[in-house]
């Protein structure tokens, strides 16, 4: 941007193209004149990166998730290089908020600085029945399971990688049992199981399934909510009833 022109009798010491005082102004020689020009400072690119939708465990990162864009002064698109961490092709571990970051290096390094951004992505397991428990715990549209008080309730589910076939055998899941009402209005409709109950709250992997045999001898008649808390941040939830003979 041209601000002013001066004849060649300017004070000596400011040579053509050299900075004057605070490095913001430059003297440029045009024919016999010197032009005082403003060299604007570097602008910072504006990065836009929408939070990616959750992906299934086993899905490699791609342009579907690594899709940040950069704009400059006047909201115009900026050319440059996007460097992502983790890089495309990476398979993330399960988790509710896995970190993704990017550093953008503009092609125009004179006018723009580098810029960075970060987002998180949820990496979920794929379950056999749409994030549901397996039999004998009924799920909609089936009628709610009603177990006889004192019997064992086998709580089971399966987990897979993104292909829906390869089993996940190393997940960590805990069972949470909460009473939601004292009523159990429906008749017993499930087999009376006498399997030895599991201790603690941790599901174990056995026979391609995650299993927890819930003992009910210490519980009371009522409706209970079973919640499997998975280490990918998701839950599997279903209500059951317990009632006497």
PDB file of C-alpha atoms in Angstrom:
ATOM      1  CA  UNK A   1       0.000   0.000   0.000  1.00  0.00           C
ATOM      2  CA  UNK A   2       1.568   3.317  -1.093  1.00  0.00           C
ATOM      3  CA  UNK A   3       1.487   5.933   1.654  1.00  0.00           C
ATOM      4  CA  UNK A   4       3.749   8.724   0.454  1.00  0.00           C
ATOM      5  CA  UNK A   5       6.482   9.615  -2.043  1.00  0.00           C
ATOM      6  CA  UNK A   6       9.706  11.399  -1.336  1.00  0.00           C
ATOM      7  CA  UNK A   7      12.388  12.825  -3.576  1.00  0.00           C
ATOM      8  CA  UNK A   8      15.839  11.371  -3.541  1.00  0.00           C
ATOM      9  CA  UNK A   9      17.170  13.941  -1.063  1.00  0.00           C
ATOM     10  CA  UNK A  10      15.871  11.800   1.841  1.00  0.00           C
ATOM     11  CA  UNK A  11      18.142  11.481   4.834  1.00  0.00           C
ATOM     12  CA  UNK A  12      20.885   9.024   4.083  1.00  0.00           C
ATOM     13  CA  UNK A  13      20.927   5.733   5.880  1.00  0.00           C
ATOM     14  CA  UNK A  14      17.638   4.233   4.703  1.00  0.00           C
ATOM     15  CA  UNK A  15      18.646   2.090   1.766  1.00  0.00           C
ATOM     16  CA  UNK A  16      16.292   0.676  -0.791  1.00  0.00           C
ATOM     17  CA  UNK A  17      14.263  -2.201   0.630  1.00  0.00           C
ATOM     18  CA  UNK A  18      15.641  -1.907   4.172  1.00  0.00           C
ATOM     19  CA  UNK A  19      13.367  -1.586   7.215  1.00  0.00           C
ATOM     20  CA  UNK A  20      12.726   1.767   8.846  1.00  0.00           C
ATOM     21  CA  UNK A  21      12.476   1.899  12.687  1.00  0.00           C
ATOM     22  CA  UNK A  22       9.896  -0.702  13.799  1.00  0.00           C
ATOM     23  CA  UNK A  23      10.133  -2.946  10.740  1.00  0.00           C
ATOM     24  CA  UNK A  24       6.632  -1.991   9.642  1.00  0.00           C
ATOM     25  CA  UNK A  25       7.648   0.498   6.955  1.00  0.00           C
ATOM     26  CA  UNK A  26       9.910   0.097   3.955  1.00  0.00           C
ATOM     27  CA  UNK A  27      11.509   2.536   1.513  1.00  0.00           C
ATOM     28  CA  UNK A  28      11.250   1.316  -2.037  1.00  0.00           C
ATOM     29  CA  UNK A  29      13.079   3.045  -4.855  1.00  0.00           C
ATOM     30  CA  UNK A  30      10.973   3.725  -7.940  1.00  0.00           C
ATOM     31  CA  UNK A  31      12.899   5.598 -10.590  1.00  0.00           C
ATOM     32  CA  UNK A  32      14.247   8.679  -8.796  1.00  0.00           C
ATOM     33  CA  UNK A  33      11.720   8.636  -5.975  1.00  0.00           C
ATOM     34  CA  UNK A  34      11.395   6.662  -2.765  1.00  0.00           C
ATOM     35  CA  UNK A  35       8.005   5.263  -1.818  1.00  0.00           C
ATOM     36  CA  UNK A  36       7.084   4.639   1.814  1.00  0.00           C
ATOM     37  CA  UNK A  37       5.192   1.359   1.823  1.00  0.00           C
ATOM     38  CA  UNK A  38       3.446  -0.577   4.589  1.00  0.00           C
ATOM     39  CA  UNK A  39       4.337  -4.246   4.874  1.00  0.00           C
ATOM     40  CA  UNK A  40       1.360  -5.815   6.693  1.00  0.00           C
ATOM     41  CA  UNK A  41       2.080  -8.315   9.472  1.00  0.00           C
ATOM     42  CA  UNK A  42       1.273 -11.998   8.990  1.00  0.00           C
ATOM     43  CA  UNK A  43      -2.354 -12.941   9.420  1.00  0.00           C
ATOM     44  CA  UNK A  44      -3.453 -16.110  11.211  1.00  0.00           C
ATOM     45  CA  UNK A  45      -5.527 -18.548   9.137  1.00  0.00           C
ATOM     46  CA  UNK A  46      -8.964 -19.417  10.444  1.00  0.00           C
ATOM     47  CA  UNK A  47      -9.415 -23.194  10.670  1.00  0.00           C
ATOM     48  CA  UNK A  48     -12.851 -24.787  10.537  1.00  0.00           C
ATOM     49  CA  UNK A  49     -13.153 -28.410  11.617  1.00  0.00           C
ATOM     50  CA  UNK A  50     -16.580 -29.778  12.555  1.00  0.00           C
ATOM     51  CA  UNK A  51     -16.542 -32.457  15.243  1.00  0.00           C
ATOM     52  CA  UNK A  52     -16.578 -35.813  13.408  1.00  0.00           C
ATOM     53  CA  UNK A  53     -19.434 -38.253  13.885  1.00  0.00           C
ATOM     54  CA  UNK A  54     -18.691 -41.346  16.001  1.00  0.00           C
ATOM     55  CA  UNK A  55     -17.013 -44.235  14.192  1.00  0.00           C
ATOM     56  CA  UNK A  56     -16.971 -47.961  14.819  1.00  0.00           C
ATOM     57  CA  UNK A  57     -13.871 -49.493  16.385  1.00  0.00           C
ATOM     58  CA  UNK A  58     -11.703 -50.790  13.559  1.00  0.00           C
ATOM     59  CA  UNK A  59     -12.495 -47.926  11.179  1.00  0.00           C
ATOM     60  CA  UNK A  60      -9.349 -46.253   9.837  1.00  0.00           C
ATOM     61  CA  UNK A  61      -9.225 -42.461   9.930  1.00  0.00           C
ATOM     62  CA  UNK A  62      -9.836 -40.896   6.526  1.00  0.00           C
ATOM     63  CA  UNK A  63     -10.892 -37.664   4.851  1.00  0.00           C
ATOM     64  CA  UNK A  64     -14.348 -38.241   6.305  1.00  0.00           C
ATOM     65  CA  UNK A  65     -12.925 -37.296   9.717  1.00  0.00           C
ATOM     66  CA  UNK A  66      -9.756 -35.383   8.765  1.00  0.00           C
ATOM     67  CA  UNK A  67     -11.469 -32.599   6.851  1.00  0.00           C
ATOM     68  CA  UNK A  68     -10.391 -29.251   8.288  1.00  0.00           C
ATOM     69  CA  UNK A  69     -10.471 -26.193   6.021  1.00  0.00           C
ATOM     70  CA  UNK A  70      -8.542 -22.916   6.174  1.00  0.00           C
ATOM     71  CA  UNK A  71      -9.626 -19.406   5.247  1.00  0.00           C
ATOM     72  CA  UNK A  72      -7.721 -16.150   5.183  1.00  0.00           C
ATOM     73  CA  UNK A  73      -8.423 -12.434   5.142  1.00  0.00           C
ATOM     74  CA  UNK A  74     -11.800 -11.812   3.566  1.00  0.00           C
ATOM     75  CA  UNK A  75     -12.837 -15.423   4.235  1.00  0.00           C
ATOM     76  CA  UNK A  76     -11.149 -16.659   1.095  1.00  0.00           C
ATOM     77  CA  UNK A  77      -9.940 -20.253   0.941  1.00  0.00           C
ATOM     78  CA  UNK A  78      -6.234 -20.697   1.704  1.00  0.00           C
ATOM     79  CA  UNK A  79      -3.968 -23.190  -0.008  1.00  0.00           C
ATOM     80  CA  UNK A  80      -1.535 -25.115   2.122  1.00  0.00           C
ATOM     81  CA  UNK A  81      -0.707 -28.368   3.855  1.00  0.00           C
ATOM     82  CA  UNK A  82      -2.748 -30.011   6.626  1.00  0.00           C
ATOM     83  CA  UNK A  83      -0.748 -32.288   8.919  1.00  0.00           C
ATOM     84  CA  UNK A  84      -3.010 -34.468  11.091  1.00  0.00           C
ATOM     85  CA  UNK A  85      -2.212 -36.337  14.289  1.00  0.00           C
ATOM     86  CA  UNK A  86      -3.012 -39.211  14.243  1.00  0.00           C
ATOM     87  CA  UNK A  87      -2.584 -39.498  10.480  1.00  0.00           C
ATOM     88  CA  UNK A  88      -5.031 -40.906   7.955  1.00  0.00           C
ATOM     89  CA  UNK A  89      -5.101 -44.695   8.077  1.00  0.00           C
ATOM     90  CA  UNK A  90      -4.757 -44.844  11.859  1.00  0.00           C
ATOM     91  CA  UNK A  91      -7.148 -47.144  13.733  1.00  0.00           C
ATOM     92  CA  UNK A  92      -7.990 -45.549  17.071  1.00  0.00           C
ATOM     93  CA  UNK A  93      -8.692 -47.434  20.262  1.00  0.00           C
ATOM     94  CA  UNK A  94     -12.233 -47.329  21.662  1.00  0.00           C
ATOM     95  CA  UNK A  95     -13.082 -44.256  23.678  1.00  0.00           C
ATOM     96  CA  UNK A  96     -15.665 -41.537  24.111  1.00  0.00           C
ATOM     97  CA  UNK A  97     -13.332 -38.625  23.273  1.00  0.00           C
ATOM     98  CA  UNK A  98     -10.240 -39.594  21.303  1.00  0.00           C
ATOM     99  CA  UNK A  99      -8.144 -36.539  20.406  1.00  0.00           C
ATOM    100  CA  UNK A 100      -7.454 -35.423  16.835  1.00  0.00           C
ATOM    101  CA  UNK A 101      -5.282 -32.423  15.966  1.00  0.00           C
ATOM    102  CA  UNK A 102      -4.085 -30.619  12.864  1.00  0.00           C
ATOM    103  CA  UNK A 103      -1.383 -28.104  11.964  1.00  0.00           C
ATOM    104  CA  UNK A 104      -1.992 -26.038   8.834  1.00  0.00           C
ATOM    105  CA  UNK A 105       1.006 -24.603   6.980  1.00  0.00           C
ATOM    106  CA  UNK A 106      -0.082 -22.057   4.358  1.00  0.00           C
ATOM    107  CA  UNK A 107       1.532 -21.893   0.950  1.00  0.00           C
ATOM    108  CA  UNK A 108       1.800 -18.123   1.427  1.00  0.00           C
ATOM    109  CA  UNK A 109       4.248 -18.061   4.335  1.00  0.00           C
ATOM    110  CA  UNK A 110       4.839 -14.322   3.879  1.00  0.00           C
ATOM    111  CA  UNK A 111       1.249 -13.316   4.464  1.00  0.00           C
ATOM    112  CA  UNK A 112       0.123 -16.002   6.908  1.00  0.00           C
ATOM    113  CA  UNK A 113       1.342 -17.883   9.952  1.00  0.00           C
ATOM    114  CA  UNK A 114       0.765 -21.553  10.665  1.00  0.00           C
ATOM    115  CA  UNK A 115      -2.344 -22.465  12.651  1.00  0.00           C
ATOM    116  CA  UNK A 116      -3.602 -25.424  14.644  1.00  0.00           C
ATOM    117  CA  UNK A 117      -6.893 -26.921  15.767  1.00  0.00           C
ATOM    118  CA  UNK A 118      -8.178 -29.970  17.603  1.00  0.00           C
ATOM    119  CA  UNK A 119     -11.395 -31.964  17.957  1.00  0.00           C
ATOM    120  CA  UNK A 120     -12.448 -35.202  19.612  1.00  0.00           C
ATOM    121  CA  UNK A 121     -14.115 -38.266  18.155  1.00  0.00           C
ATOM    122  CA  UNK A 122     -15.999 -41.139  19.759  1.00  0.00           C
ATOM    123  CA  UNK A 123     -14.869 -44.635  18.779  1.00  0.00           C
ATOM    124  CA  UNK A 124     -17.589 -47.174  19.542  1.00  0.00           C
ATOM    125  CA  UNK A 125     -17.832 -50.935  19.531  1.00  0.00           C
ATOM    126  CA  UNK A 126     -20.193 -52.629  17.110  1.00  0.00           C
ATOM    127  CA  UNK A 127     -22.643 -54.860  18.960  1.00  0.00           C
ATOM    128  CA  UNK A 128     -24.410 -57.935  17.649  1.00  0.00           C
ATOM    129  CA  UNK A 129     -27.928 -56.689  18.243  1.00  0.00           C
ATOM    130  CA  UNK A 130     -27.746 -52.939  17.965  1.00  0.00           C
ATOM    131  CA  UNK A 131     -26.287 -52.311  21.418  1.00  0.00           C
ATOM    132  CA  UNK A 132     -28.622 -54.693  23.185  1.00  0.00           C
ATOM    133  CA  UNK A 133     -28.288 -57.502  25.654  1.00  0.00           C
ATOM    134  CA  UNK A 134     -28.623 -61.042  24.389  1.00  0.00           C
ATOM    135  CA  UNK A 135     -31.086 -63.671  25.556  1.00  0.00           C
ATOM    136  CA  UNK A 136     -32.386 -64.475  28.084  1.00  0.00           C
ATOM    137  CA  UNK A 137     -32.800 -60.729  28.709  1.00  0.00           C
ATOM    138  CA  UNK A 138     -35.584 -59.590  26.400  1.00  0.00           C
ATOM    139  CA  UNK A 139     -35.327 -56.331  24.472  1.00  0.00           C
ATOM    140  CA  UNK A 140     -38.022 -54.407  22.570  1.00  0.00           C
ATOM    141  CA  UNK A 141     -40.269 -55.283  20.865  1.00  0.00           C
ATOM    142  CA  UNK A 142     -40.338 -58.375  23.094  1.00  0.00           C
ATOM    143  CA  UNK A 143     -42.122 -58.272  26.418  1.00  0.00           C
ATOM    144  CA  UNK A 144     -39.898 -57.372  29.335  1.00  0.00           C
ATOM    145  CA  UNK A 145     -38.131 -60.304  30.983  1.00  0.00           C
ATOM    146  CA  UNK A 146     -39.515 -61.343  34.365  1.00  0.00           C
ATOM    147  CA  UNK A 147     -37.219 -63.572  36.428  1.00  0.00           C
ATOM    148  CA  UNK A 148     -38.058 -65.423  39.598  1.00  0.00           C
ATOM    149  CA  UNK A 149     -36.490 -63.775  42.612  1.00  0.00           C
ATOM    150  CA  UNK A 150     -33.559 -65.860  43.815  1.00  0.00           C
ATOM    151  CA  UNK A 151     -32.607 -67.225  40.410  1.00  0.00           C
ATOM    152  CA  UNK A 152     -29.534 -66.200  38.445  1.00  0.00           C
ATOM    153  CA  UNK A 153     -29.919 -63.729  35.571  1.00  0.00           C
ATOM    154  CA  UNK A 154     -27.375 -64.355  32.761  1.00  0.00           C
ATOM    155  CA  UNK A 155     -26.548 -60.893  31.391  1.00  0.00           C
ATOM    156  CA  UNK A 156     -24.739 -61.184  28.047  1.00  0.00           C
ATOM    157  CA  UNK A 157     -23.702 -59.161  25.005  1.00  0.00           C
ATOM    158  CA  UNK A 158     -21.272 -59.321  22.081  1.00  0.00           C
ATOM    159  CA  UNK A 159     -18.861 -56.761  20.655  1.00  0.00           C
ATOM    160  CA  UNK A 160     -17.313 -56.555  17.185  1.00  0.00           C
ATOM    161  CA  UNK A 161     -14.962 -54.415  15.165  1.00  0.00           C
ATOM    162  CA  UNK A 162     -16.257 -52.219  12.348  1.00  0.00           C
ATOM    163  CA  UNK A 163     -16.766 -55.171   9.984  1.00  0.00           C
ATOM    164  CA  UNK A 164     -19.416 -56.571  12.307  1.00  0.00           C
ATOM    165  CA  UNK A 165     -17.707 -59.976  12.217  1.00  0.00           C
ATOM    166  CA  UNK A 166     -14.350 -59.761  13.971  1.00  0.00           C
ATOM    167  CA  UNK A 167     -14.989 -60.120  17.717  1.00  0.00           C
ATOM    168  CA  UNK A 168     -13.581 -57.736  20.293  1.00  0.00           C
ATOM    169  CA  UNK A 169     -12.199 -59.800  23.157  1.00  0.00           C
ATOM    170  CA  UNK A 170     -10.394 -57.203  25.260  1.00  0.00           C
ATOM    171  CA  UNK A 171     -13.143 -54.743  26.190  1.00  0.00           C
ATOM    172  CA  UNK A 172     -13.695 -53.735  29.788  1.00  0.00           C
ATOM    173  CA  UNK A 173     -17.316 -53.579  30.948  1.00  0.00           C
ATOM    174  CA  UNK A 174     -18.976 -53.316  34.340  1.00  0.00           C
ATOM    175  CA  UNK A 175     -22.545 -54.095  35.351  1.00  0.00           C
ATOM    176  CA  UNK A 176     -24.615 -51.533  37.200  1.00  0.00           C
ATOM    177  CA  UNK A 177     -27.938 -52.595  38.766  1.00  0.00           C
ATOM    178  CA  UNK A 178     -30.454 -49.978  39.902  1.00  0.00           C
ATOM    179  CA  UNK A 179     -33.929 -50.526  41.283  1.00  0.00           C
ATOM    180  CA  UNK A 180     -36.434 -48.304  39.475  1.00  0.00           C
ATOM    181  CA  UNK A 181     -39.652 -49.394  41.193  1.00  0.00           C
ATOM    182  CA  UNK A 182     -40.976 -51.787  43.819  1.00  0.00           C
ATOM    183  CA  UNK A 183     -43.520 -53.187  41.423  1.00  0.00           C
ATOM    184  CA  UNK A 184     -43.228 -56.307  39.260  1.00  0.00           C
ATOM    185  CA  UNK A 185     -46.637 -56.433  37.591  1.00  0.00           C
ATOM    186  CA  UNK A 186     -45.984 -59.205  35.073  1.00  0.00           C
ATOM    187  CA  UNK A 187     -45.844 -62.978  35.610  1.00  0.00           C
ATOM    188  CA  UNK A 188     -42.540 -64.849  35.477  1.00  0.00           C
ATOM    189  CA  UNK A 189     -41.729 -65.556  31.826  1.00  0.00           C
ATOM    190  CA  UNK A 190     -38.090 -66.668  32.031  1.00  0.00           C
ATOM    191  CA  UNK A 191     -36.414 -69.942  32.943  1.00  0.00           C
ATOM    192  CA  UNK A 192     -35.214 -70.324  36.513  1.00  0.00           C
ATOM    193  CA  UNK A 193     -31.416 -70.385  36.261  1.00  0.00           C
ATOM    194  CA  UNK A 194     -29.298 -71.859  39.042  1.00  0.00           C
ATOM    195  CA  UNK A 195     -25.895 -70.910  37.611  1.00  0.00           C
ATOM    196  CA  UNK A 196     -23.392 -69.807  40.245  1.00  0.00           C
ATOM    197  CA  UNK A 197     -23.499 -65.982  40.376  1.00  0.00           C
ATOM    198  CA  UNK A 198     -20.438 -63.938  39.480  1.00  0.00           C
ATOM    199  CA  UNK A 199     -18.785 -61.768  42.116  1.00  0.00           C
ATOM    200  CA  UNK A 200     -18.030 -58.077  41.764  1.00  0.00           C
ATOM    201  CA  UNK A 201     -19.280 -56.070  38.784  1.00  0.00           C
ATOM    202  CA  UNK A 202     -16.910 -56.959  35.895  1.00  0.00           C
ATOM    203  CA  UNK A 203     -18.129 -58.813  32.821  1.00  0.00           C
ATOM    204  CA  UNK A 204     -15.921 -61.682  31.667  1.00  0.00           C
ATOM    205  CA  UNK A 205     -15.340 -62.828  28.111  1.00  0.00           C
ATOM    206  CA  UNK A 206     -16.386 -66.430  27.511  1.00  0.00           C
ATOM    207  CA  UNK A 207     -17.580 -68.289  24.435  1.00  0.00           C
ATOM    208  CA  UNK A 208     -17.549 -65.214  22.146  1.00  0.00           C
ATOM    209  CA  UNK A 209     -19.682 -63.259  24.635  1.00  0.00           C
ATOM    210  CA  UNK A 210     -19.293 -60.938  27.582  1.00  0.00           C
ATOM    211  CA  UNK A 211     -21.122 -62.548  30.490  1.00  0.00           C
ATOM    212  CA  UNK A 212     -22.117 -61.618  34.008  1.00  0.00           C
ATOM    213  CA  UNK A 213     -24.271 -64.029  35.985  1.00  0.00           C
ATOM    214  CA  UNK A 214     -26.276 -61.770  38.261  1.00  0.00           C
ATOM    215  CA  UNK A 215     -27.365 -63.278  41.553  1.00  0.00           C
ATOM    216  CA  UNK A 216     -30.731 -62.047  42.848  1.00  0.00           C
ATOM    217  CA  UNK A 217     -30.957 -63.673  46.289  1.00  0.00           C
ATOM    218  CA  UNK A 218     -29.988 -60.434  48.010  1.00  0.00           C
ATOM    219  CA  UNK A 219     -32.416 -58.332  45.956  1.00  0.00           C
ATOM    220  CA  UNK A 220     -36.123 -57.677  46.518  1.00  0.00           C
ATOM    221  CA  UNK A 221     -39.188 -57.892  44.326  1.00  0.00           C
ATOM    222  CA  UNK A 222     -39.308 -55.026  41.848  1.00  0.00           C
ATOM    223  CA  UNK A 223     -38.197 -53.639  38.516  1.00  0.00           C
ATOM    224  CA  UNK A 224     -34.454 -53.213  37.958  1.00  0.00           C
ATOM    225  CA  UNK A 225     -32.401 -51.412  35.334  1.00  0.00           C
ATOM    226  CA  UNK A 226     -29.365 -53.315  34.072  1.00  0.00           C
ATOM    227  CA  UNK A 227     -26.633 -51.109  32.610  1.00  0.00           C
ATOM    228  CA  UNK A 228     -23.420 -52.355  31.035  1.00  0.00           C
ATOM    229  CA  UNK A 229     -20.815 -49.581  31.217  1.00  0.00           C
ATOM    230  CA  UNK A 230     -18.382 -50.102  28.328  1.00  0.00           C
ATOM    231  CA  UNK A 231     -14.894 -48.657  28.096  1.00  0.00           C
ATOM    232  CA  UNK A 232     -15.760 -46.939  24.799  1.00  0.00           C
ATOM    233  CA  UNK A 233     -18.001 -44.603  26.787  1.00  0.00           C
ATOM    234  CA  UNK A 234     -21.247 -46.221  25.662  1.00  0.00           C
ATOM    235  CA  UNK A 235     -23.841 -48.151  27.628  1.00  0.00           C
ATOM    236  CA  UNK A 236     -26.222 -51.051  27.084  1.00  0.00           C
ATOM    237  CA  UNK A 237     -29.416 -50.648  29.089  1.00  0.00           C
ATOM    238  CA  UNK A 238     -32.469 -52.812  29.729  1.00  0.00           C
ATOM    239  CA  UNK A 239     -35.075 -53.164  32.485  1.00  0.00           C
ATOM    240  CA  UNK A 240     -36.082 -56.516  33.971  1.00  0.00           C
ATOM    241  CA  UNK A 241     -38.527 -57.572  36.674  1.00  0.00           C
ATOM    242  CA  UNK A 242     -37.959 -59.809  39.684  1.00  0.00           C
ATOM    243  CA  UNK A 243     -40.899 -61.390  41.452  1.00  0.00           C
ATOM    244  CA  UNK A 244     -41.703 -64.269  43.753  1.00  0.00           C
ATOM    245  CA  UNK A 245     -43.360 -67.543  42.797  1.00  0.00           C
TER     246      UNK A 245
END
